Short mmCIF file of C-alpha atoms in Angstrom, two decimals:
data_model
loop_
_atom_site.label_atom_id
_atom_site.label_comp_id
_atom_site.label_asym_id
_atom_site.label_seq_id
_atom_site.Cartn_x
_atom_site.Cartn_y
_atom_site.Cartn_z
CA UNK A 11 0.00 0.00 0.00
CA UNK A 12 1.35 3.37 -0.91
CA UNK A 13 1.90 5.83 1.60
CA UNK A 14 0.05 8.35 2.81
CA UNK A 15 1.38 11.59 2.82
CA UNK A 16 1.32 13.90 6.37
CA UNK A 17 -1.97 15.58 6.62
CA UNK A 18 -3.38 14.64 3.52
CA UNK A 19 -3.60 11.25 5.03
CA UNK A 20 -6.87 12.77 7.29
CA UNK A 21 -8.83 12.60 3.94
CA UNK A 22 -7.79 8.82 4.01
CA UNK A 23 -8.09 8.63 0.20
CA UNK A 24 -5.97 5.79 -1.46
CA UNK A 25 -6.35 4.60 -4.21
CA UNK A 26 -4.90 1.02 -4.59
CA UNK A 27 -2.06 -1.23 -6.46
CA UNK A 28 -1.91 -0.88 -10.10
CA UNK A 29 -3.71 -4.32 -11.43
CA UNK A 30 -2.20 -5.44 -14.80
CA UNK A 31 -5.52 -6.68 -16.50
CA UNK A 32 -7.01 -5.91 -19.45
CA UNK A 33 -9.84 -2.65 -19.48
CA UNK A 34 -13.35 -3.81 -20.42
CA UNK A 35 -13.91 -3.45 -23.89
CA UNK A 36 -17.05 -1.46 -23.36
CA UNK A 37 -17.29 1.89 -24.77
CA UNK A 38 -16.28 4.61 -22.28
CA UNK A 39 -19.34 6.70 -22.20
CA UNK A 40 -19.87 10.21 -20.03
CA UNK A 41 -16.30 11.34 -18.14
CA UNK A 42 -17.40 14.53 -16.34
CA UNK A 43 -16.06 16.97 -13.06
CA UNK A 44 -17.44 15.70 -9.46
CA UNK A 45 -17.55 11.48 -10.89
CA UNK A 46 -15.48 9.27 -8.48
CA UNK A 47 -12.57 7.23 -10.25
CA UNK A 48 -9.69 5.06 -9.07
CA UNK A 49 -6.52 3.31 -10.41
CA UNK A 50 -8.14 -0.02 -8.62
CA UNK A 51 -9.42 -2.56 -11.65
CA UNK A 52 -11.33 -4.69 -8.39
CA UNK A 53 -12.23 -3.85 -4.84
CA UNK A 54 -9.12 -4.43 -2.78
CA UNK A 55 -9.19 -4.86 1.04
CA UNK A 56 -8.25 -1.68 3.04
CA UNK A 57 -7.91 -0.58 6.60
CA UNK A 58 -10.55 0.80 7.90
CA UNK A 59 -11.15 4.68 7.15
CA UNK A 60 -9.58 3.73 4.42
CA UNK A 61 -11.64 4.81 1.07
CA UNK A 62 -10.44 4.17 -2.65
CA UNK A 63 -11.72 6.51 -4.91
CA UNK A 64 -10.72 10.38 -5.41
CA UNK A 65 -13.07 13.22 -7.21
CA UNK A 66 -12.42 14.17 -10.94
CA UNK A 67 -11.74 18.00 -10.47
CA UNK A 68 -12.19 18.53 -14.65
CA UNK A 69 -12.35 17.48 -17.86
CA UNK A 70 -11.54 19.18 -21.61
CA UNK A 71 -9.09 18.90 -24.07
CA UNK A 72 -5.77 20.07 -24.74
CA UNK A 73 -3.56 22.02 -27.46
CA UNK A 74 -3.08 18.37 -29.65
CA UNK A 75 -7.01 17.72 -29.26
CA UNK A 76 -6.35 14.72 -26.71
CA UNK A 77 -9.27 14.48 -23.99
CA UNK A 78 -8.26 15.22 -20.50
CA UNK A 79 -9.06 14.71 -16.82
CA UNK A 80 -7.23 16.65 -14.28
CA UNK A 81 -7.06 15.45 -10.20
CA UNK A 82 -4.80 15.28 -7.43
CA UNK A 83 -1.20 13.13 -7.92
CA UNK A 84 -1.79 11.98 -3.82
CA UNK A 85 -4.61 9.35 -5.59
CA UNK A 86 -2.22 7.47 -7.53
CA UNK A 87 1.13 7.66 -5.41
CA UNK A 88 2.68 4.40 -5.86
CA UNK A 89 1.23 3.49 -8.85
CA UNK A 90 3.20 4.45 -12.29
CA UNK A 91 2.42 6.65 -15.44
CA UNK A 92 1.06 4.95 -17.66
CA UNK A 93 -1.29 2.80 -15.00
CA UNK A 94 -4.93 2.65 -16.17
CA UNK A 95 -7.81 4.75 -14.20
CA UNK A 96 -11.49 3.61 -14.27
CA UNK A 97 -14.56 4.80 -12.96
CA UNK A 98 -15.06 4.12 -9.42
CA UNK A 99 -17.99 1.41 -8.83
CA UNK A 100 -18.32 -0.88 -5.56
CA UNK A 101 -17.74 -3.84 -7.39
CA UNK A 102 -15.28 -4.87 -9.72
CA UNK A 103 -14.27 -5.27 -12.99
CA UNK A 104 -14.55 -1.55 -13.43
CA UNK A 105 -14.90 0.85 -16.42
CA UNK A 106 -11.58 1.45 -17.79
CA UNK A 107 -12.23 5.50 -18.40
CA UNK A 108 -8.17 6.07 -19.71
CA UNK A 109 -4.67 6.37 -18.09
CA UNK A 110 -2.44 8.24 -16.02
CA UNK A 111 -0.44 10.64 -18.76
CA UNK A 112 1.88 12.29 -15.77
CA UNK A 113 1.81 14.13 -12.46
CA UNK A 114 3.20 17.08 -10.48
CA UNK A 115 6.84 16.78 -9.45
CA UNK A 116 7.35 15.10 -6.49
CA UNK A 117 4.18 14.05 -7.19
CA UNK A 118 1.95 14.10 -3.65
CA UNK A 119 4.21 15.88 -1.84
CA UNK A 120 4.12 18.71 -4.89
CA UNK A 121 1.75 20.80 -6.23
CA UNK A 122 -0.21 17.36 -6.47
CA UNK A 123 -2.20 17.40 -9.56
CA UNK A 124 -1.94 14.56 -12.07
CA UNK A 125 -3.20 14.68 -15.45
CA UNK A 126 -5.51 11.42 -16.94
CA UNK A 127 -5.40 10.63 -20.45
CA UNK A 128 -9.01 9.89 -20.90
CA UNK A 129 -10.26 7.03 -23.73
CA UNK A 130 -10.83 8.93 -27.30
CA UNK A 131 -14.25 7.74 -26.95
CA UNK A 132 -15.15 9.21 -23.57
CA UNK A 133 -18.28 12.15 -23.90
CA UNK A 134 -16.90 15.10 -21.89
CA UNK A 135 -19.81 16.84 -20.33
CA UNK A 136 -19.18 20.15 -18.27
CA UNK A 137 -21.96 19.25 -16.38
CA UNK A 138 -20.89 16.72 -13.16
CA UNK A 139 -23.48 14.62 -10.53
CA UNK A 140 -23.40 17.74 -8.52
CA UNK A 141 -21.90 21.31 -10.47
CA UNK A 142 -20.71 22.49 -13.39
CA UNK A 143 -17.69 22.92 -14.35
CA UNK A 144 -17.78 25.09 -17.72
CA UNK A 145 -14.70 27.86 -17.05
CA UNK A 146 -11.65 28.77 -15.37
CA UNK A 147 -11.39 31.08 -12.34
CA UNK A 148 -9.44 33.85 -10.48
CA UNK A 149 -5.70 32.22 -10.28
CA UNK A 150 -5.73 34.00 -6.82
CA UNK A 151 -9.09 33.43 -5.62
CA UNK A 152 -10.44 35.29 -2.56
CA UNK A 153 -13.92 35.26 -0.83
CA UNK A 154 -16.96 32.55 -0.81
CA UNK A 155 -16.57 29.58 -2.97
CA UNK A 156 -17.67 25.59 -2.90
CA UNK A 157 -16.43 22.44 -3.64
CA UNK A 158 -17.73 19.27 -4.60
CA UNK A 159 -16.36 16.11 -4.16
CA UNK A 160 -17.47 12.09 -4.62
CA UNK A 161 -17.43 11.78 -0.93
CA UNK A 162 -19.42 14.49 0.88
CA UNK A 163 -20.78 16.48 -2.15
CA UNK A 164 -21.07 19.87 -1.83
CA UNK A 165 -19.67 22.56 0.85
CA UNK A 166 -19.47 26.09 0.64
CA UNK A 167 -16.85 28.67 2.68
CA UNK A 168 -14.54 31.60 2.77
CA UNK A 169 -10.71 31.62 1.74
CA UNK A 170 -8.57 32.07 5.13
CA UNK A 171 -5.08 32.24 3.61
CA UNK A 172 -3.12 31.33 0.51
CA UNK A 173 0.05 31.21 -0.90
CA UNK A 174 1.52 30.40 -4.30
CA UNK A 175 0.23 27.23 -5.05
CA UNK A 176 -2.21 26.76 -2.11
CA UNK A 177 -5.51 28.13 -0.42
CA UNK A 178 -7.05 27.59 2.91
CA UNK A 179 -10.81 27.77 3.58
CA UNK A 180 -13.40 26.70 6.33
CA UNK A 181 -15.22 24.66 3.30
CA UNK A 182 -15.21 21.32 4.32
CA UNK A 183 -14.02 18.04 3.04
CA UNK A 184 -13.66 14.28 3.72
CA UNK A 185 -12.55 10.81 2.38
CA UNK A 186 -12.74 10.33 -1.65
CA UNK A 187 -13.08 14.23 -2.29
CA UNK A 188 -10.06 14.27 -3.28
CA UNK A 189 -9.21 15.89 -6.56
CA UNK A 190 -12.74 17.54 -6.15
CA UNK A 191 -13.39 20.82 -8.14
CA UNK A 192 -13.19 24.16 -6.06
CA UNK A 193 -15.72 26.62 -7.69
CA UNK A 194 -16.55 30.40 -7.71
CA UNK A 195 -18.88 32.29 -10.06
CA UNK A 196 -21.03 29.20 -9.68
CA UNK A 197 -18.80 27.20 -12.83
CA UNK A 198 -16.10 28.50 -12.95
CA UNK A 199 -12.74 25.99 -11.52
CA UNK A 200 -10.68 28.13 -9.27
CA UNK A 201 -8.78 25.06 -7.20
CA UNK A 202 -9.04 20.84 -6.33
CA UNK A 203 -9.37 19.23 -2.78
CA UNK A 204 -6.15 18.40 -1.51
CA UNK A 205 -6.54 17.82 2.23
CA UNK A 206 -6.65 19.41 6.23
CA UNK A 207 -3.92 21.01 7.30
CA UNK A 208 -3.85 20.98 11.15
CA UNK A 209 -1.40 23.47 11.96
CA UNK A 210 -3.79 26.10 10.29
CA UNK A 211 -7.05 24.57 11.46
CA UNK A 212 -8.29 24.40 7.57
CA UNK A 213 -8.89 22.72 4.42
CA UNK A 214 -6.07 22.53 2.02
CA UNK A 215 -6.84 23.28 -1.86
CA UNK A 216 -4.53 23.03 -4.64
CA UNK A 217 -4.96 26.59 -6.86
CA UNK A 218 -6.02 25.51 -10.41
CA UNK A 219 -3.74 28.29 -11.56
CA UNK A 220 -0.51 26.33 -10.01
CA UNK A 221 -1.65 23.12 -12.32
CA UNK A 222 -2.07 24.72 -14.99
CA UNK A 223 1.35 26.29 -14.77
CA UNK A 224 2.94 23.28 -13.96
CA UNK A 225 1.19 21.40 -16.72
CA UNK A 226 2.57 23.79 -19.59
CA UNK A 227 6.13 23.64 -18.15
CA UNK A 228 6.31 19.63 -18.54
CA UNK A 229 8.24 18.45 -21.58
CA UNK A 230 4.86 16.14 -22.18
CA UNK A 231 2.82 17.86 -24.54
CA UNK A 232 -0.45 16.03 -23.51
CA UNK A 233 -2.10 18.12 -21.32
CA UNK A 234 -0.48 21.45 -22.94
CA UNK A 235 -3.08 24.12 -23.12
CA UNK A 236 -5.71 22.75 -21.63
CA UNK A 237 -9.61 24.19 -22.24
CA UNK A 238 -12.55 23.22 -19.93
CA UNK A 239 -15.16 21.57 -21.60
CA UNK A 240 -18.02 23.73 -22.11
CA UNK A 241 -21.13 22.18 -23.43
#
């Protein structure tokens, strides 16, 4: 089992060992924001609190065309690039959905976003089981917002603090948001759940402005100029 990383590891969100078999041949259908996913092909025993799916913060395309999902790198630490994803179901053999394409640097312990190389027949939809996701935010956001995540839905708050590639808020969030989709101006992505961070007494979010930089400076040119799906 990978390991979880310092406070993060309150959200208790692993997702499990890469499984080598095949993807269901099935076509791929809707890949939206807010749908729960995991690198897990079968259920696989965990300890208890444990939970094995993160949040899809967004999907769209990129620069070459390629359809994209973007989440937190914490969900797959331990399992390589390259590993398939699928969408997150109670019992197994799961939807194969597409692939991990890379992740932050350092990956969990970084920025923590990793970006999913989603099937060529997936239908992106901006609209998720809970928001929409149809735009990109303030890369400094300040003031209310909510996120939603596959865990404990929706919860709304007020930025505390923030720092280059990091904002705190009294929004809460729990096991398998992971990943989740911070939003202000109702649709518009301004952040993803990352964890708690104790010593400030707040939720953790990763600023969608820090992923996107990140993703442009990798070599990889999947990922490279990423648009939301709007539709």
């Amino acid at each position: 089992m990978r390991r979880l990383y310092g406070y993060v590891a309150c959200l208790a969100v692993t997702l499990g060992a890469f499984l080598v078999n095949a993807p269901a041949a099935s076509a791929t259908g809707v890949v939206s924001n807010g749908i729960a996913w995991t690198d897990d092909l079968n259920p696989v025993p965990h300890p208890p609190g444990i939970i094995e799916f993160c949040t899809m913060g967004v999907v769209g395309t990129d620069s070459l065309g390629n359809k994209i999902g973007i989440s937190a790198a914490h969900c797959v630490d331990g399992t390589p690039d390259g590993a398939p994803v699928y969408r997150y179901a109670p019992t197994g053999p799961r939807e194969h959905i597409g692939s991990i394409a890379y992740r932050s640097p350092g990956g969990g312990t970084g920025v923590d976003w990793v970006v999913l190389y989603l099937n060529a027949d997936a239908v992106l939809t901006s609209n998720g089981p809970s928001a929409r996701v149809d735009g990109i935010g303030a890369p400094n956001p300040a003031g209310p917002h909510c996120k939603d995540g596959a865990g404990t839905g929706v919860h709304c708050g007020s930025i505390t603090a923030q720092n280059t590639t990091r904002f705190y808020s009294n929004a809460q969030s729990g096991g398998g948001d992971s990943g989740g989709p911070v939003l202000q101006n109702n649709t518009e992505i301004v952040g993803m759940v990352r964890g708690f961070d104790p010593a400030l007494f707040a939720f953790e979010y990763i600023k969608f402005a820090a992923v996107l930089d990140g993703i442009n400076a990798q070599p990889n040119p999947v990922g490279k100029g990423f648009v939301v799906t709007n539709n």
